[in-house]
mmCIF file of C-alpha atoms in Angstrom:
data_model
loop_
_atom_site.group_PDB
_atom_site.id
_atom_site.type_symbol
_atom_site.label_atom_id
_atom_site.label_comp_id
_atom_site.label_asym_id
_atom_site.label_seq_id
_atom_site.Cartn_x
_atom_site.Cartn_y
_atom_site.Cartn_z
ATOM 1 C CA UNK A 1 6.562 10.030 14.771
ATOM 2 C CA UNK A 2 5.174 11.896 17.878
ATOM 3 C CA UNK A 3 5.761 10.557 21.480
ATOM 4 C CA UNK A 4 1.951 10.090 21.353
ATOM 5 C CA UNK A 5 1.650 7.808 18.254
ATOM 6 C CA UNK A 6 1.896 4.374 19.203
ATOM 7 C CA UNK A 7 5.018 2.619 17.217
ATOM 8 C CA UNK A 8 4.152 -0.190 15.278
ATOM 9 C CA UNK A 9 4.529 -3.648 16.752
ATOM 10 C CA UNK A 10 8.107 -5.543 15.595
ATOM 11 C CA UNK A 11 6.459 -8.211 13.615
ATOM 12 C CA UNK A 12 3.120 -7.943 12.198
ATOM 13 C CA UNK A 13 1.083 -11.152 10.233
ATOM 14 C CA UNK A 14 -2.824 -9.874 9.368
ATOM 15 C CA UNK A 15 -5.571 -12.690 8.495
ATOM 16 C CA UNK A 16 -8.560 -12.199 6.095
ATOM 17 C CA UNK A 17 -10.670 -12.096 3.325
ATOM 18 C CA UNK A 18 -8.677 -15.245 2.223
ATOM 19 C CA UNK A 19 -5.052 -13.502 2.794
ATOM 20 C CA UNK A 20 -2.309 -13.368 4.868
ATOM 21 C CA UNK A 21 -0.566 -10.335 4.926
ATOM 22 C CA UNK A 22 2.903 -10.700 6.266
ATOM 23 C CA UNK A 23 6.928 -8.693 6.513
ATOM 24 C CA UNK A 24 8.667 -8.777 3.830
ATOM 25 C CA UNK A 25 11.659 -11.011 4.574
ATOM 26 C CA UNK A 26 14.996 -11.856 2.756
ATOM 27 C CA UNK A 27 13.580 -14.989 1.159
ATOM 28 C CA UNK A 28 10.755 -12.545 -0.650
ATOM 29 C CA UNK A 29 13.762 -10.562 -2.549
ATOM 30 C CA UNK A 30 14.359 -13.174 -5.850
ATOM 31 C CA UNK A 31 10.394 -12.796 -6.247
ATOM 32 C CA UNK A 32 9.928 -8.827 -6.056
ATOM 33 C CA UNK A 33 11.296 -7.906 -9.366
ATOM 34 C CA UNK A 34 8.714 -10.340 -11.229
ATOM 35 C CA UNK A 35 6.451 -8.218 -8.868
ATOM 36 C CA UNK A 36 7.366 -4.934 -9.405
ATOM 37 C CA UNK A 37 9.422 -4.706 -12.744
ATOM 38 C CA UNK A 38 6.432 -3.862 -14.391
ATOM 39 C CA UNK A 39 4.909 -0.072 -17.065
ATOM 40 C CA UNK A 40 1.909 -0.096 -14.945
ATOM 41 C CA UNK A 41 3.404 -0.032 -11.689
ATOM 42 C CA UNK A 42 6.336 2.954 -12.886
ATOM 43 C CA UNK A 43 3.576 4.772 -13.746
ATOM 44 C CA UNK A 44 0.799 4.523 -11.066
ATOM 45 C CA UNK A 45 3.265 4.336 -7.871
ATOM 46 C CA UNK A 46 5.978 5.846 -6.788
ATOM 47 C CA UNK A 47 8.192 2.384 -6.545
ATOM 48 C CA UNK A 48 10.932 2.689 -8.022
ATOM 49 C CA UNK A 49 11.624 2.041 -11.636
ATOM 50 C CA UNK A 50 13.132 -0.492 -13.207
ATOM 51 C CA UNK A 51 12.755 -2.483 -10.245
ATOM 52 C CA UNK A 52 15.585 -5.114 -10.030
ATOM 53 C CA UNK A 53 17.781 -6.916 -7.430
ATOM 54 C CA UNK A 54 19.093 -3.786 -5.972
ATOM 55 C CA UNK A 55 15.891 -2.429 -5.679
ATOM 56 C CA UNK A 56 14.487 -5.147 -3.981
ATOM 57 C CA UNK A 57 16.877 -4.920 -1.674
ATOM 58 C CA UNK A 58 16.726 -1.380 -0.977
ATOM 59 C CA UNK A 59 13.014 -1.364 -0.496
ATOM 60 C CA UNK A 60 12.977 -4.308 2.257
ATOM 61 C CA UNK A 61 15.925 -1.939 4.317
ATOM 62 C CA UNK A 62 13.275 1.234 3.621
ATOM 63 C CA UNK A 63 10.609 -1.268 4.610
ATOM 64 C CA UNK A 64 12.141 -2.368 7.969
ATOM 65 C CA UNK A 65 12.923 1.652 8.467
ATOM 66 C CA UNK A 66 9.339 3.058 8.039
ATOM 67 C CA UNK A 67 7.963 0.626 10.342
ATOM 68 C CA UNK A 68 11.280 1.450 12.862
ATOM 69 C CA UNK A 69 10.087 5.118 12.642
ATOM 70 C CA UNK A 70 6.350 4.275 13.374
ATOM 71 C CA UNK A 71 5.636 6.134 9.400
ATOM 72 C CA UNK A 72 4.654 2.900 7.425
ATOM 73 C CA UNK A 73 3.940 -1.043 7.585
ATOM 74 C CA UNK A 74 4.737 -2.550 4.051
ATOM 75 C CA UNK A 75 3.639 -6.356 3.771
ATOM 76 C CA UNK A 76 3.612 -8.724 1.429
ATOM 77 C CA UNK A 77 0.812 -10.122 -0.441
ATOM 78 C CA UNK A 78 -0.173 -13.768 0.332
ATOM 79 C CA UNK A 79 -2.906 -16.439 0.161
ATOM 80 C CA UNK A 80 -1.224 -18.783 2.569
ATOM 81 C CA UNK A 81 1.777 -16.658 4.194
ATOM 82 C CA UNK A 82 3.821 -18.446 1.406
ATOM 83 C CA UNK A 83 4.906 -16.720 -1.966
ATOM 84 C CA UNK A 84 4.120 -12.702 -2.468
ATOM 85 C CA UNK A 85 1.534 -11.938 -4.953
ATOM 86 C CA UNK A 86 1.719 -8.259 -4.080
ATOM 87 C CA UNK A 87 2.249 -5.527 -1.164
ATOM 88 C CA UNK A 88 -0.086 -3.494 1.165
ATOM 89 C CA UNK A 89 0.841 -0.056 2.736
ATOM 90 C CA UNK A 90 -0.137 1.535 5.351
ATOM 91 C CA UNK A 91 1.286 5.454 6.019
ATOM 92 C CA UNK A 92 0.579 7.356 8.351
ATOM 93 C CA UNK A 93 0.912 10.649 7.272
ATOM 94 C CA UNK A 94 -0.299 14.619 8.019
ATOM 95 C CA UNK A 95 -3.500 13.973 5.670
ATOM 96 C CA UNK A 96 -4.627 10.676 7.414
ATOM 97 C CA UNK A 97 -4.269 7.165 7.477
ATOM 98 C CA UNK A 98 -3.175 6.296 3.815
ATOM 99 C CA UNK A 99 -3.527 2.695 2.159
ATOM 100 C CA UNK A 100 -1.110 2.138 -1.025
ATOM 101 C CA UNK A 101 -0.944 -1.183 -2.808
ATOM 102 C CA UNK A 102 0.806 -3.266 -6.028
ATOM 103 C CA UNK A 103 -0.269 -6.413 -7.121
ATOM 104 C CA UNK A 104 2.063 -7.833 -9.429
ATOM 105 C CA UNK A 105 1.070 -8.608 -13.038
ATOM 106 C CA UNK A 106 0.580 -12.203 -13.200
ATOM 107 C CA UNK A 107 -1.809 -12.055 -9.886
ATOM 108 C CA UNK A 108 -4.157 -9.606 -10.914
ATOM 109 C CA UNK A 109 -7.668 -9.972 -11.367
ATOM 110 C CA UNK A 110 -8.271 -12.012 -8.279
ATOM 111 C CA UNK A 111 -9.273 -9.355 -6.059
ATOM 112 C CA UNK A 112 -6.174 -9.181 -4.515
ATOM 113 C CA UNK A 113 -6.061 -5.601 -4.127
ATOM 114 C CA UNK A 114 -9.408 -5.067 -2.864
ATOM 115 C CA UNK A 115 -9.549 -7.711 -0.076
ATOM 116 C CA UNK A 116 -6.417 -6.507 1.298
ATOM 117 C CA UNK A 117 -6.882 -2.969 0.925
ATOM 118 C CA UNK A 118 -9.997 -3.772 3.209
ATOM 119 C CA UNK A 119 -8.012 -5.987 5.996
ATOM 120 C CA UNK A 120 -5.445 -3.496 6.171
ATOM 121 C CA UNK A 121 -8.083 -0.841 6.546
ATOM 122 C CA UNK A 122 -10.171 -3.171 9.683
ATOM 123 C CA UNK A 123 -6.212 -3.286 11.469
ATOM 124 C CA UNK A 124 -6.452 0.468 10.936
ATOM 125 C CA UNK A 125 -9.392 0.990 12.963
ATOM 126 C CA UNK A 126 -9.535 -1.517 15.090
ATOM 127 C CA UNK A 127 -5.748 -1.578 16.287
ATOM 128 C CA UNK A 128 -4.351 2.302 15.766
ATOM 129 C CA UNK A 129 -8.014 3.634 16.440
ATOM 130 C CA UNK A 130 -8.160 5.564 12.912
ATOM 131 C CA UNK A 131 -11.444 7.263 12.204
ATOM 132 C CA UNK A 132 -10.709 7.061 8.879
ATOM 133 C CA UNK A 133 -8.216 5.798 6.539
ATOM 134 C CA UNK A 134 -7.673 7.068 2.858
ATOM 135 C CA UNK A 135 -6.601 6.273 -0.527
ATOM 136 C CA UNK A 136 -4.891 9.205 -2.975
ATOM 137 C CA UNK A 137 -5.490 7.995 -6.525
ATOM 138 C CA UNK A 138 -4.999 9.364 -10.402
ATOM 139 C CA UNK A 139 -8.592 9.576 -11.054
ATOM 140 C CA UNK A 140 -7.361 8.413 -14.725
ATOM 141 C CA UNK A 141 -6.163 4.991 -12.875
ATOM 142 C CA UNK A 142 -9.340 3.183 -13.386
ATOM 143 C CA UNK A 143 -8.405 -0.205 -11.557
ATOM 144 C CA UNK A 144 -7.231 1.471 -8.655
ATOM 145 C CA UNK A 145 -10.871 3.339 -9.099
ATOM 146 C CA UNK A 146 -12.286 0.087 -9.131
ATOM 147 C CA UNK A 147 -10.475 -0.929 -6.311
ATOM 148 C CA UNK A 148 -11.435 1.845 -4.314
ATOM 149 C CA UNK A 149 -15.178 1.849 -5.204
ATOM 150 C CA UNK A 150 -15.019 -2.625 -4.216
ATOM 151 C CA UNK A 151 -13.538 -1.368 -1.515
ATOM 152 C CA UNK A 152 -15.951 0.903 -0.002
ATOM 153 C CA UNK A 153 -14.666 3.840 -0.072
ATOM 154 C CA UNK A 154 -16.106 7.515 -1.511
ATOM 155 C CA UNK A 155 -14.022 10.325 -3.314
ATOM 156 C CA UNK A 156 -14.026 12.997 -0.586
ATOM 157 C CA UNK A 157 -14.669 16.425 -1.462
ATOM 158 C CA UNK A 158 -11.152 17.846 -1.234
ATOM 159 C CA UNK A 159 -8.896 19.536 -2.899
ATOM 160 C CA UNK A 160 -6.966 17.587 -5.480
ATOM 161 C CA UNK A 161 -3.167 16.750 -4.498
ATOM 162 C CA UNK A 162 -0.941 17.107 -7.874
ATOM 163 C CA UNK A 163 2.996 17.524 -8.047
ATOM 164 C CA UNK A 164 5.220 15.372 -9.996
ATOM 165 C CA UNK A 165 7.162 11.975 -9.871
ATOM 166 C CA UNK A 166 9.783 10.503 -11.859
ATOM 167 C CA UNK A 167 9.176 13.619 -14.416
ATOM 168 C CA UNK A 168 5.509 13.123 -15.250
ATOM 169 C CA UNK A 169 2.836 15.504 -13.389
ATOM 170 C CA UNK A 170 0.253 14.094 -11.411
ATOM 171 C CA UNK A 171 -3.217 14.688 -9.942
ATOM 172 C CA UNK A 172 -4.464 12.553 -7.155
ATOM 173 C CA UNK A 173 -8.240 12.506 -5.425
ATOM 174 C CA UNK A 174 -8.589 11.614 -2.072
ATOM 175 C CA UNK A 175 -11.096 8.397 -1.051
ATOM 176 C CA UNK A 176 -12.108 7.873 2.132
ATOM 177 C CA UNK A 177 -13.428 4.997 4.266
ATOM 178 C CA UNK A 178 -14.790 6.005 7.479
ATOM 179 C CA UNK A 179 -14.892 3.413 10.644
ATOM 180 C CA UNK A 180 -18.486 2.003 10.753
#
């Protein structure tokens, strides 16, 4: 992070569209596997695979040292600040303002995804003055298609991103929200 950037604040709890997106916090580790233990979520994200105890526990230390750095917020998924359904990211990185998100098996179809994708997005502008935030996608990934096109957001005429993760190739678009 740049002595410019502005770090991200200690604790961070983000109201709307029916959620509350909170930190991840030691009491959210038993529930993460059921989460994130899941084929769809090896395959579309980079989250580590399988995703057990350990894991959980090495993504909330990774999680409280992205935000330390001023690189990434991670937050849980919530309707009520209570149990996670899911998690929200927000990067910033050399391309833009990136958005990632998981929303664990058992909670999807709720718009989950979508309605925090688009508070995350509002913080975004409104709090780290973003112009615009993005999403990088497989286009083959047709919920997270969905997800972007509920959303808001357009497929920006760039270049395609591809490279590989955990030995499969990949090809990502680029979707864009601009602040309105």
């Amino acid at each position: 992070m740049s002595s410019t950037t502005p770090s991200f604040p200690e604790r961070i709890e983000l109201s709307g569209e029916g959620l509350v997106l909170r930190d991840w916090a030691e009491a959210d580790l038993a529930p993460m596997p059921e989460l994130f233990d899941h084929p769809d979520i090896a395959y579309w994200t980079p989250i580590v695979s399988p995703f057990d105890d350990a894991a959980a526990a090495a993504r909330l230390v990774r999680a409280r040292e992205l935000r330390q750095e001023g690189t990434a917020i991670l937050l849980a998924i919530t309707l009520d600040g209570g149990a996670p359904l899911g998690e929200v990211m927000l990067r910033r990185a050399p391309e833009g303002t990136e958005i990632g998100y998981a929303v664990g098996p058992a909670h999807r179809g709720q718009g989950l995804a979508v309605r925090a994708v688009r508070v995350v997005a509002a913080y975004a502008f409104e709090q780290l003055g973003a112009e615009q935030v993005i999403l990088e996608l497989e286009p083959e990934n047709a919920a997270s298609v969905a997800v972007a096109t509920k959303a808001g957001f357009e497929l920006l005429d760039v270049p395609l991103i591809t490279g590989e993760e955990k030995g499969r190739p990949y090809r990502l678009q680029t979707w864009g929200l601009s602040r309105s």
